[in-house]
Tab-separated table of C-alpha atoms and ligand atoms in Angstrom:
chain	number	residue	atom	x	y	z
A	1	MET	CA	19.912	200.028	104.758
A	2	ILE	CA	18.266	203.451	105.034
A	3	VAL	CA	18.124	205.531	101.862
A	4	VAL	CA	18.237	209.210	102.723
A	5	GLU	CA	16.533	211.496	100.225
A	6	ASN	CA	16.275	215.237	99.818
A	7	LEU	CA	13.002	216.978	100.618
A	8	VAL	CA	12.227	219.503	97.892
A	9	GLY	CA	8.830	221.130	97.455
A	10	GLY	CA	7.153	218.479	99.614
A	11	LYS	CA	8.559	215.578	97.564
A	12	PHE	CA	11.385	213.194	98.350
A	13	VAL	CA	13.979	213.195	95.613
A	14	THR	CA	17.420	211.751	95.217
A	15	THR	CA	20.514	212.462	93.167
A	16	ASP	CA	22.574	210.391	90.721
A	17	GLU	CA	25.469	210.131	93.126
A	18	ALA	CA	25.283	208.933	96.716
A	19	PHE	CA	27.777	208.230	99.474
A	20	ASP	CA	27.863	206.132	102.626
A	21	ASP	CA	26.749	206.989	106.128
A	22	ILE	CA	29.047	205.011	108.443
A	23	SER	CA	28.197	203.893	111.970
A	24	PRO	CA	30.766	205.062	114.525
A	25	LEU	CA	29.874	202.046	116.675
A	26	ASP	CA	31.353	199.444	114.296
A	27	ASN	CA	32.138	201.184	110.982
A	28	SER	CA	29.245	199.452	109.195
A	29	ILE	CA	27.353	201.255	106.419
A	30	ILE	CA	23.974	202.337	107.753
A	31	ALA	CA	22.621	204.595	105.018
A	32	LYS	CA	23.117	206.061	101.580
A	33	ILE	CA	23.188	209.841	101.372
A	34	PRO	CA	22.458	211.864	98.231
A	35	ARG	CA	25.373	213.953	96.989
A	36	THR	CA	23.576	217.167	96.135
A	37	LYS	CA	25.459	219.955	94.414
A	38	SER	CA	22.819	222.516	93.494
A	39	ALA	CA	20.259	224.353	95.605
A	40	ASP	CA	18.310	225.635	92.579
A	41	ASP	CA	15.334	223.245	92.774
A	42	ALA	CA	14.914	223.819	96.487
A	43	VAL	CA	15.113	227.588	96.006
A	44	PHE	CA	12.452	227.365	93.277
A	45	ALA	CA	10.167	225.333	95.567
A	46	ALA	CA	10.792	227.582	98.558
A	47	LYS	CA	10.053	230.712	96.532
A	48	HIS	CA	6.785	229.216	95.435
A	49	ALA	CA	5.814	228.371	99.030
A	50	PHE	CA	6.862	231.696	100.529
A	51	GLY	CA	3.794	233.724	99.523
A	52	GLU	CA	1.218	231.614	101.312
A	53	TRP	CA	3.393	230.718	104.310
A	54	SER	CA	4.375	234.302	105.017
A	55	GLN	CA	0.734	235.379	104.770
A	56	LEU	CA	-0.385	233.049	107.569
A	57	THR	CA	-0.952	234.724	110.903
A	58	ILE	CA	1.688	234.138	113.525
A	59	GLU	CA	-0.894	232.107	115.487
A	60	GLN	CA	-1.363	229.798	112.495
A	61	ARG	CA	2.376	229.271	112.213
A	62	CYS	CA	2.552	228.630	115.970
A	63	ASP	CA	-0.075	225.924	115.462
A	64	TRP	CA	2.161	224.361	112.794
A	65	LEU	CA	5.136	224.368	115.169
A	66	ASP	CA	2.981	222.643	117.779
A	67	LYS	CA	1.925	220.041	115.221
A	68	ILE	CA	5.581	219.368	114.400
A	69	ALA	CA	6.367	219.100	118.125
A	70	ASP	CA	3.424	216.699	118.547
A	71	THR	CA	4.512	214.374	115.764
A	72	LEU	CA	8.130	214.403	116.926
A	73	GLU	CA	6.994	213.662	120.465
A	74	SER	CA	4.818	210.742	119.348
A	75	ASN	CA	7.864	209.361	117.538
A	76	ILE	CA	10.431	210.294	120.148
A	77	ASP	CA	11.863	206.799	120.569
A	78	GLU	CA	12.464	206.529	116.836
A	79	VAL	CA	14.138	209.954	116.792
A	80	ALA	CA	16.426	208.809	119.605
A	81	ARG	CA	17.100	205.461	117.925
A	82	LEU	CA	18.124	207.135	114.670
A	83	GLU	CA	20.260	209.733	116.443
A	84	SER	CA	21.975	207.040	118.468
A	85	LEU	CA	22.541	204.931	115.330
A	86	ASP	CA	24.037	207.858	113.423
A	87	THR	CA	26.221	209.348	116.166
A	88	GLY	CA	26.937	206.293	118.318
A	89	LYS	CA	25.826	208.115	121.464
A	90	PRO	CA	24.050	206.045	124.129
A	91	PHE	CA	20.279	205.792	123.524
A	92	ASP	CA	19.521	207.548	126.838
A	93	VAL	CA	21.597	210.576	125.840
A	94	ALA	CA	19.931	210.619	122.417
A	95	LEU	CA	16.512	210.424	124.086
A	96	ASN	CA	17.006	212.812	126.985
A	97	VAL	CA	19.223	215.372	125.310
A	98	ASP	CA	18.761	215.258	121.536
A	99	ALA	CA	15.236	214.003	120.944
A	100	SER	CA	13.480	215.670	123.849
A	101	ARG	CA	15.235	218.990	123.305
A	102	SER	CA	14.278	218.883	119.613
A	103	VAL	CA	10.629	218.569	120.645
A	104	ASN	CA	11.144	221.408	123.132
A	105	ASN	CA	12.592	223.678	120.457
A	106	PHE	CA	9.388	223.515	118.388
A	107	ARG	CA	7.193	223.699	121.485
A	108	PHE	CA	9.123	226.645	122.904
A	109	PHE	CA	8.968	228.762	119.742
A	110	ALA	CA	5.251	227.985	119.307
A	111	GLU	CA	4.586	229.362	122.792
A	112	TYR	CA	7.047	232.194	122.353
A	113	GLY	CA	5.365	233.253	119.121
A	114	ARG	CA	1.999	233.450	120.862
A	115	SER	CA	3.474	235.679	123.546
A	116	LEU	CA	5.037	238.195	121.132
A	117	LYS	CA	3.695	241.690	121.693
A	118	SER	CA	3.533	244.430	119.107
A	119	GLU	CA	6.348	246.894	119.644
A	120	LYS	CA	5.678	250.598	119.470
A	121	PHE	CA	7.511	253.729	120.550
A	122	GLU	CA	5.519	256.878	121.255
A	123	MET	CA	6.863	260.348	120.525
A	124	SER	CA	5.131	263.566	121.573
A	125	ASP	CA	3.692	263.976	118.063
A	126	ALA	CA	3.992	260.541	116.413
A	127	THR	CA	3.956	256.802	117.006
A	128	ASN	CA	6.550	254.323	115.721
A	129	TYR	CA	5.259	250.839	114.918
A	130	VAL	CA	7.794	248.045	114.565
A	131	MET	CA	6.857	245.362	112.044
A	132	ARG	CA	8.752	242.108	111.904
A	133	LYS	CA	8.732	240.958	108.289
A	134	PRO	CA	10.023	237.579	107.181
A	135	ILE	CA	13.336	237.639	105.352
A	136	GLY	CA	12.345	235.122	102.663
A	137	ILE	CA	14.398	231.992	101.999
A	138	VAL	CA	16.853	231.174	104.765
A	139	GLY	CA	19.673	228.619	104.705
A	140	LEU	CA	20.275	226.616	107.876
A	141	ILE	CA	23.496	224.600	108.185
A	142	SER	CA	24.262	222.362	111.140
A	143	PRO	CA	26.995	220.038	112.489
A	144	TRP	CA	27.011	216.360	113.481
A	145	ASN	CA	27.328	216.491	117.254
A	146	LEU	CA	23.698	217.267	118.175
A	147	PRO	CA	22.104	216.791	114.769
A	148	LEU	CA	18.371	217.370	115.138
A	149	TYR	CA	18.650	219.397	118.318
A	150	LEU	CA	20.744	222.085	116.603
A	151	LEU	CA	18.860	222.029	113.317
A	152	SER	CA	15.446	222.305	114.997
A	153	TRP	CA	16.813	225.211	117.070
A	154	LYS	CA	17.071	227.079	113.752
A	155	ILE	CA	14.092	225.633	111.838
A	156	ALA	CA	11.518	226.493	114.523
A	157	PRO	CA	12.169	230.270	114.798
A	158	ALA	CA	12.793	230.562	111.040
A	159	LEU	CA	9.359	229.083	110.247
A	160	LEU	CA	7.698	230.987	113.073
A	161	MET	CA	8.702	234.322	111.567
A	162	GLY	CA	7.284	233.402	108.157
A	163	ASN	CA	10.447	232.361	106.352
A	164	VAL	CA	10.822	229.309	104.156
A	165	VAL	CA	13.744	227.058	104.875
A	166	ILE	CA	16.505	225.222	103.076
A	167	ALA	CA	18.168	223.084	105.722
A	168	LYS	CA	21.415	221.196	105.331
A	169	PRO	CA	22.236	218.647	108.032
A	170	SER	CA	25.780	217.406	108.438
A	171	GLU	CA	26.719	214.786	105.838
A	172	ILE	CA	27.910	212.634	108.742
A	173	THR	CA	24.525	212.532	110.517
A	174	PRO	CA	21.586	213.042	108.137
A	175	LEU	CA	19.109	210.496	109.565
A	176	THR	CA	17.009	212.547	111.970
A	177	ALA	CA	16.625	215.508	109.607
A	178	HIS	CA	15.390	213.049	106.996
A	179	PHE	CA	12.947	211.595	109.523
A	180	LEU	CA	11.743	215.086	110.471
A	181	GLY	CA	11.102	215.729	106.769
A	182	ARG	CA	8.998	212.552	106.581
A	183	LEU	CA	6.978	213.524	109.643
A	184	CYS	CA	6.377	217.034	108.303
A	185	THR	CA	5.041	215.713	105.010
A	186	GLU	CA	2.813	213.241	106.890
A	187	ILE	CA	1.202	216.043	108.885
A	188	GLY	CA	0.705	218.038	105.680
A	189	LEU	CA	3.157	220.893	106.181
A	190	PRO	CA	2.825	222.760	102.865
A	191	GLY	CA	5.414	221.640	100.306
A	192	GLY	CA	8.395	223.969	99.887
A	193	VAL	CA	8.135	225.490	103.378
A	194	LEU	CA	10.802	223.135	104.724
A	195	ASN	CA	13.318	221.799	102.201
A	196	ILE	CA	16.181	219.541	103.250
A	197	LEU	CA	19.284	219.078	101.110
A	198	ASN	CA	21.988	216.535	101.844
A	199	GLY	CA	25.567	216.334	100.738
A	200	TYR	CA	29.082	217.561	101.405
A	201	GLY	CA	29.688	220.953	102.979
A	202	PRO	CA	32.002	222.359	100.303
A	203	GLU	CA	29.449	221.331	97.648
A	204	ILE	CA	25.843	221.800	98.725
A	205	GLY	CA	26.697	223.808	101.870
A	206	GLN	CA	28.685	226.233	99.766
A	207	ALA	CA	25.939	226.311	97.091
A	208	ILE	CA	23.393	227.326	99.736
A	209	VAL	CA	25.639	230.031	101.186
A	210	GLU	CA	26.393	231.549	97.787
A	211	HIS	CA	22.887	231.321	96.308
A	212	PRO	CA	21.732	234.891	95.644
A	213	GLU	CA	18.106	234.156	96.516
A	214	ILE	CA	18.899	232.779	99.968
A	215	LYS	CA	18.909	235.914	102.064
A	216	ALA	CA	20.120	234.728	105.450
A	217	ILE	CA	22.447	231.994	106.659
A	218	SER	CA	22.395	230.536	110.135
A	219	PHE	CA	25.468	228.346	110.498
A	220	THR	CA	26.652	226.160	113.364
A	221	GLY	CA	29.953	224.366	112.959
A	222	GLY	CA	33.702	224.757	113.201
A	223	THR	CA	35.492	228.110	113.317
A	224	SER	CA	37.509	227.441	110.145
A	225	THR	CA	34.325	226.591	108.187
A	226	GLY	CA	32.683	229.659	109.700
A	227	LYS	CA	35.413	231.798	108.147
A	228	ILE	CA	34.630	230.389	104.677
A	229	VAL	CA	30.901	230.910	105.203
A	230	ALA	CA	31.476	234.497	106.351
A	231	ALA	CA	33.815	235.244	103.432
A	232	THR	CA	31.170	234.012	100.975
A	233	ALA	CA	28.100	235.582	102.564
A	234	ALA	CA	29.450	238.961	103.704
A	235	PRO	CA	29.993	240.545	100.244
A	236	MET	CA	26.421	239.538	99.377
A	237	PHE	CA	25.168	241.380	102.496
A	238	LYS	CA	23.340	238.325	103.766
A	239	LYS	CA	22.180	238.203	107.337
A	240	LEU	CA	24.605	235.861	109.040
A	241	SER	CA	24.614	234.045	112.338
A	242	LEU	CA	27.726	232.034	113.201
A	243	GLU	CA	27.812	229.605	116.118
A	244	LEU	CA	31.363	228.237	116.113
A	245	GLY	CA	33.913	226.304	118.147
A	246	GLY	CA	34.861	226.500	121.807
A	247	LYS	CA	37.489	225.565	124.371
A	248	ASN	CA	35.594	226.155	127.547
A	249	ALA	CA	36.871	226.161	131.095
A	250	SER	CA	35.277	224.758	134.248
A	251	LEU	CA	36.587	226.752	137.239
A	252	VAL	CA	36.498	224.965	140.585
A	253	LEU	CA	37.126	227.592	143.281
A	254	ASP	CA	38.414	226.829	146.778
A	255	ASP	CA	34.926	227.151	148.310
A	256	ALA	CA	33.224	224.782	145.827
A	257	ASP	CA	30.847	222.130	147.133
A	258	LEU	CA	32.685	219.113	145.746
A	259	ASP	CA	29.597	216.884	145.923
A	260	VAL	CA	28.032	219.213	143.351
A	261	ALA	CA	31.163	220.217	141.473
A	262	VAL	CA	32.626	216.769	140.791
A	263	PRO	CA	29.601	215.248	138.986
A	264	GLY	CA	28.871	218.587	137.306
A	265	VAL	CA	32.402	219.104	135.989
A	266	LEU	CA	32.606	215.456	134.938
A	267	ARG	CA	29.391	215.735	132.940
A	268	ALA	CA	30.659	218.959	131.351
A	269	SER	CA	33.878	217.139	130.455
A	270	PHE	CA	32.520	213.992	128.846
A	271	LEU	CA	28.817	214.213	127.956
A	272	ASN	CA	28.386	213.177	124.303
A	273	SER	CA	32.039	212.033	124.387
A	274	GLY	CA	33.112	215.656	124.882
A	275	GLN	CA	31.580	216.536	121.515
A	276	ILE	CA	29.402	219.429	122.623
A	277	CYS	CA	30.576	222.923	121.799
A	278	LEU	CA	29.742	223.853	125.418
A	279	CYS	CA	31.780	221.051	127.012
A	280	GLY	CA	34.312	222.118	129.614
A	281	SER	CA	37.508	220.649	128.187
A	282	ARG	CA	39.790	222.591	130.534
A	283	VAL	CA	39.287	221.940	134.241
A	284	LEU	CA	40.824	224.595	136.490
A	285	VAL	CA	41.103	223.565	140.149
A	286	HIS	CA	42.247	225.586	143.167
A	287	SER	CA	45.441	224.138	144.666
A	288	SER	CA	43.924	223.788	148.186
A	289	ILE	CA	41.276	221.300	146.988
A	290	TYR	CA	43.187	219.845	144.037
A	291	ASP	CA	44.028	216.426	145.523
A	292	GLU	CA	40.554	215.836	146.932
A	293	PHE	CA	38.826	217.019	143.750
A	294	MET	CA	41.031	214.915	141.488
A	295	SER	CA	40.610	211.734	143.471
A	296	MET	CA	36.788	212.143	143.470
A	297	TYR	CA	36.768	213.123	139.763
A	298	LEU	CA	38.891	210.163	138.628
A	299	GLU	CA	36.852	207.778	140.773
A	300	ALA	CA	33.551	209.036	139.333
A	301	LEU	CA	34.972	208.834	135.798
A	302	LYS	CA	35.137	205.034	136.117
A	303	ASP	CA	31.302	204.876	136.037
A	304	PHE	CA	30.731	207.478	133.329
A	305	GLU	CA	29.285	205.905	130.180
A	306	ILE	CA	30.332	207.363	126.856
A	307	GLY	CA	29.879	206.355	123.230
A	308	PRO	CA	32.510	206.436	120.494
A	309	VAL	CA	33.523	209.663	118.778
A	310	ILE	CA	31.820	210.458	115.506
A	311	ASN	CA	34.084	208.596	113.080
A	312	MET	CA	37.557	207.133	112.541
A	313	GLN	CA	38.878	210.322	110.982
A	314	HIS	CA	37.827	212.334	114.017
A	315	ARG	CA	39.328	209.698	116.305
A	316	GLU	CA	42.650	210.180	114.521
A	317	LYS	CA	42.440	213.893	115.232
A	318	VAL	CA	41.654	213.302	118.912
A	319	LEU	CA	44.468	210.746	119.240
A	320	SER	CA	46.897	213.162	117.604
A	321	TYR	CA	46.152	215.632	120.402
A	322	ILE	CA	46.857	212.976	123.035
A	323	GLU	CA	50.231	212.387	121.356
A	324	LEU	CA	50.834	216.127	121.231
A	325	ALA	CA	49.993	216.386	124.942
A	326	LYS	CA	52.693	213.806	125.721
A	327	GLN	CA	55.216	215.761	123.642
A	328	GLU	CA	54.187	218.941	125.448
A	329	GLY	CA	54.977	217.293	128.784
A	330	GLY	CA	51.485	216.205	129.821
A	331	GLU	CA	50.860	213.365	132.242
A	332	ILE	CA	47.985	211.039	131.345
A	333	LEU	CA	45.978	210.512	134.551
A	334	ALA	CA	43.263	208.391	132.927
A	335	GLY	CA	42.489	206.894	129.514
A	336	GLY	CA	44.602	207.746	126.505
A	337	ASN	CA	44.068	204.376	124.835
A	338	VAL	CA	41.896	202.880	122.149
A	339	PRO	CA	39.666	199.992	123.300
A	340	SER	CA	40.149	196.835	121.247
A	341	LYS	CA	36.848	196.822	119.381
A	342	GLU	CA	35.533	197.944	116.006
A	343	GLY	CA	34.375	201.529	115.681
A	344	ALA	CA	35.586	204.980	116.651
A	345	TRP	CA	36.040	204.259	120.348
A	346	ILE	CA	38.492	206.069	122.540
A	347	GLU	CA	38.859	206.079	126.297
A	348	PRO	CA	37.894	209.224	128.187
A	349	THR	CA	41.237	210.894	128.783
A	350	VAL	CA	42.430	213.203	131.550
A	351	ILE	CA	45.748	215.007	131.202
A	352	ALA	CA	47.559	217.078	133.824
A	353	GLY	CA	50.850	218.934	133.965
A	354	LEU	CA	50.463	220.994	130.788
A	355	SER	CA	51.003	224.710	130.496
A	356	HIS	CA	47.661	226.462	130.112
A	357	GLU	CA	49.141	228.048	126.993
A	358	SER	CA	50.083	224.711	125.385
A	359	ARG	CA	48.416	223.768	122.108
A	360	THR	CA	46.582	220.866	123.762
A	361	ALA	CA	45.088	223.257	126.321
A	362	THR	CA	44.117	226.010	123.898
A	363	GLU	CA	43.026	224.317	120.646
A	364	GLU	CA	39.584	222.736	120.230
A	365	ILE	CA	39.877	218.922	120.328
A	366	PHE	CA	36.117	218.208	120.445
A	367	GLY	CA	36.453	214.762	121.969
A	368	PRO	CA	36.722	212.998	125.347
A	369	VAL	CA	39.963	214.715	126.324
A	370	VAL	CA	40.298	217.081	129.245
A	371	THR	CA	43.294	219.024	130.550
A	372	ILE	CA	43.594	219.832	134.255
A	373	HIS	CA	45.224	223.023	135.538
A	374	LYS	CA	45.982	224.114	139.090
A	375	PHE	CA	45.595	227.746	140.191
A	376	GLU	CA	46.206	229.814	143.340
A	377	THR	CA	43.877	232.828	143.057
A	378	ASP	CA	40.583	233.722	141.373
A	379	GLU	CA	42.456	236.225	139.199
A	380	GLU	CA	44.795	233.505	137.965
A	381	ALA	CA	41.835	231.212	137.178
A	382	ILE	CA	40.156	233.980	135.193
A	383	GLU	CA	43.376	234.667	133.289
A	384	ILE	CA	43.735	230.979	132.380
A	385	ALA	CA	40.059	230.744	131.380
A	386	ASN	CA	40.482	233.730	129.053
A	387	CYS	CA	43.726	232.685	127.406
A	388	THR	CA	42.276	231.014	124.298
A	389	GLN	CA	41.032	232.450	121.018
A	390	TYR	CA	37.594	231.051	121.837
A	391	GLY	CA	34.840	232.505	124.003
A	392	LEU	CA	31.780	230.309	123.916
A	393	ALA	CA	30.894	229.081	127.397
A	394	GLY	CA	32.226	228.178	130.813
A	395	SER	CA	31.226	227.153	134.310
A	396	VAL	CA	32.223	228.298	137.798
A	397	TRP	CA	31.826	226.096	140.868
A	398	SER	CA	31.782	228.095	144.106
A	399	LYS	CA	29.511	228.659	147.125
A	400	GLU	CA	30.163	232.402	147.396
A	401	ARG	CA	32.014	233.948	144.466
A	402	GLY	CA	30.568	232.209	141.413
A	403	ARG	CA	28.762	235.165	139.901
A	404	THR	CA	31.634	237.623	140.501
A	405	VAL	CA	34.096	235.321	138.753
A	406	ALA	CA	31.597	234.403	135.997
A	407	GLU	CA	31.211	238.053	135.035
A	408	LYS	CA	34.943	238.271	134.252
A	409	ILE	CA	35.054	235.307	131.887
A	410	GLU	CA	35.221	236.312	128.236
A	411	SER	CA	32.514	234.081	126.838
A	412	GLY	CA	28.909	234.266	125.706
A	413	MET	CA	27.559	231.996	128.436
A	414	VAL	CA	28.683	231.035	131.917
A	415	TRP	CA	26.958	228.654	134.320
A	416	VAL	CA	27.442	228.824	138.091
A	417	ASN	CA	27.199	225.529	140.005
A	418	THR	CA	25.515	223.888	137.041
A	419	TRP	CA	26.159	223.202	133.361
A	420	LEU	CA	23.970	222.923	130.261
A	421	HIS	CA	20.994	224.184	132.255
A	422	ARG	CA	19.077	225.812	129.414
A	423	ASP	CA	16.327	228.396	129.383
A	424	LEU	CA	15.460	228.870	125.719
A	425	ARG	CA	14.617	232.563	126.205
A	426	VAL	CA	18.209	233.567	126.965
A	427	PRO	CA	20.904	234.600	124.455
A	428	PHE	CA	23.020	231.718	123.153
A	429	GLY	CA	26.265	232.351	121.295
A	430	GLY	CA	29.934	233.132	121.560
A	431	VAL	CA	32.462	235.945	121.537
A	432	LYS	CA	35.978	236.017	120.012
A	433	ASP	CA	36.445	233.145	117.526
A	434	SER	CA	33.371	231.328	118.863
A	435	GLY	CA	30.969	233.209	116.679
A	436	VAL	CA	28.993	236.252	115.719
A	437	GLY	CA	25.426	236.905	116.828
A	438	ARG	CA	23.093	235.237	119.272
A	439	GLU	CA	20.281	232.713	119.033
A	440	GLY	CA	17.489	231.982	121.507
A	441	GLY	CA	14.190	233.719	122.376
A	442	MET	CA	14.138	237.322	121.211
A	443	TRP	CA	17.538	236.958	119.543
A	444	SER	CA	16.265	234.258	117.188
A	445	ILE	CA	13.149	236.315	116.459
A	446	GLY	CA	15.415	239.267	115.624
A	447	PHE	CA	17.684	237.225	113.384
A	448	PHE	CA	14.907	235.523	111.445
A	449	SER	CA	12.987	238.728	110.693
A	450	GLU	CA	13.555	242.175	109.268
A	451	ALA	CA	12.480	244.805	111.774
A	452	VAL	CA	10.804	247.631	109.873
A	453	ASN	CA	9.724	250.872	111.515
A	454	ILE	CA	6.605	252.741	110.442
A	455	CYS	CA	6.476	256.235	111.923
A	456	VAL	CA	2.950	257.713	111.892
A	457	MET	CA	2.629	261.453	112.470
A	458	GLU	CA	-0.410	262.387	114.536
A	459	ASP	CA	-2.918	264.926	113.199
B	1	NAD	P1	31.998	221.675	110.214
B	1	NAD	O1	32.310	223.129	110.232
B	1	NAD	O2	32.930	220.752	109.573
B	1	NAD	O3	30.587	221.419	109.503
B	1	NAD	C1	29.401	222.069	109.906
B	1	NAD	C2	28.426	222.096	108.750
B	1	NAD	O4	28.942	222.951	107.742
B	1	NAD	C3	28.210	220.744	108.083
B	1	NAD	O5	26.857	220.609	107.718
B	1	NAD	C4	29.104	220.833	106.849
B	1	NAD	O6	28.679	220.010	105.802
B	1	NAD	C5	28.935	222.296	106.492
B	1	NAD	N1	29.988	222.886	105.643
B	1	NAD	C6	31.271	222.495	105.491
B	1	NAD	N2	31.902	223.292	104.601
B	1	NAD	C7	30.996	224.214	104.206
B	1	NAD	C8	31.040	225.323	103.316
B	1	NAD	N3	32.139	225.643	102.622
B	1	NAD	N4	29.927	226.065	103.152
B	1	NAD	C9	28.810	225.771	103.842
B	1	NAD	N5	28.698	224.733	104.692
B	1	NAD	C10	29.784	223.969	104.872
B	1	NAD	O7	31.723	221.295	111.731
B	1	NAD	P2	31.457	219.853	112.326
B	1	NAD	O8	32.739	219.091	112.322
B	1	NAD	O9	30.252	219.269	111.666
B	1	NAD	O10	31.025	220.217	113.815
B	1	NAD	C11	31.916	220.397	114.868
B	1	NAD	C12	32.176	221.866	115.117
B	1	NAD	O11	30.953	222.544	115.345
B	1	NAD	C13	33.021	222.104	116.351
B	1	NAD	O12	33.977	223.093	116.075
B	1	NAD	C14	32.003	222.613	117.370
B	1	NAD	O13	32.547	223.409	118.383
B	1	NAD	C15	31.082	223.374	116.506
B	1	NAD	N6	29.781	223.547	117.158
B	1	NAD	C16	29.427	224.794	117.597
B	1	NAD	C17	28.215	224.968	118.253
B	1	NAD	C18	27.776	226.324	118.749
B	1	NAD	O14	26.619	226.472	119.076
B	1	NAD	N7	28.656	227.300	118.852
B	1	NAD	C19	27.368	223.877	118.444
B	1	NAD	C20	27.776	222.621	117.976
B	1	NAD	C21	28.987	222.461	117.340
């Protein structure tokens, strides 16, 4: 049994109350998690650490990020094992997506920091110098679907810019953040620079968001939680980044190369059991290639390995949408059932015949459930893609018209003939109810710093 502890001021501490971390594979208890309710001690420790950390040169902080990347990389199998244990995802997915991308996040921001140039704007009689000052203590809150990957995506740029961090992993998947904390103390990261608090969202998450000394909140999670976070943080004028839910479309145009599109769309549908905010849970297929696409897609689905969903409660939610789909007139083309074994398993499910405006086709399910929709023209496909409240991501599969169609999709990111192909320099984030702000490269640097202009008049 793993005992998860909080990391506060470089020390591991626990709380009087704890709760269980349950394996989605078989519902066994795998860890005890502290039920933290106050952020005060972590704020005290972070405040103490801020002076020295913010005074380091950016090169020194880049060296620290590299050291964190090094230690994570040397322990990459353990990171993947813990992530797989906590989320139930296959070890290979945990290794090749979660663990390796977590290493990359630290590595990327170390290199990015070294490449930052001083910004200045010349006038005829003066020069403007832009300084990027750290904000101070920042609160980083993350979900359970890609636990360390998403948390490290925030920790790395926050530390790079001289901030001190209070991180809160999801209460459903705390293991890898805890492990990262251990590794950081082993390599001697100064105490208080990275603090990790565990517990329930409405308790410690809320306490972090409303703490007056935490000056910025970077939150990734559901849209309804995002609303609560925004309502708490906005009147305090905190910097706020919100990466929220999605209901993304994969558009397969009539000129798509099906040998590329079928495996690509399938991966976008079911990777991580459909529990990636970027997953394409609505598949839009041109009528002229519909039969061929569907027969290839359903055939390939038979060999696609997925894990369970995150827990029994979430499985209930996913199953309720499959029931709703039947009531809404959907036809189940594959899956729809629960395998007869312990744990939060559910078959990958493909549903056709629903209106693109149905609840099943417009609300975020966040599981291995995909709806299929037929269209006749590019304009119709674009209209269907845009008909949800969300606007996070999407993909277009076409030999000739991918970019033209992609530009008309109302979302923060669109891939053409690929999916989840990530360059960490580019803006990442959503429009509409999928969020506010962008992360990645320059956007993360901007969020995790205060840009100050010094205008110097020439003699
Ligand atoms: P969630 O909103 O339930 O929880 C996210 C985090 O917020 C958790 O750490 C939780 O403890 C915390 N939290 C809950 N209530 C809080 C409060 N009042 N104040 C502060 N923190 C609080 O989301 P989830 O179920 O963990 O994750 C799934 C959701 O995340 C999906 O909607 C998915 O689309 C979204 N997501 C978005 C992105 C993105 O980049 N846009 C990435 C991954 C997941």
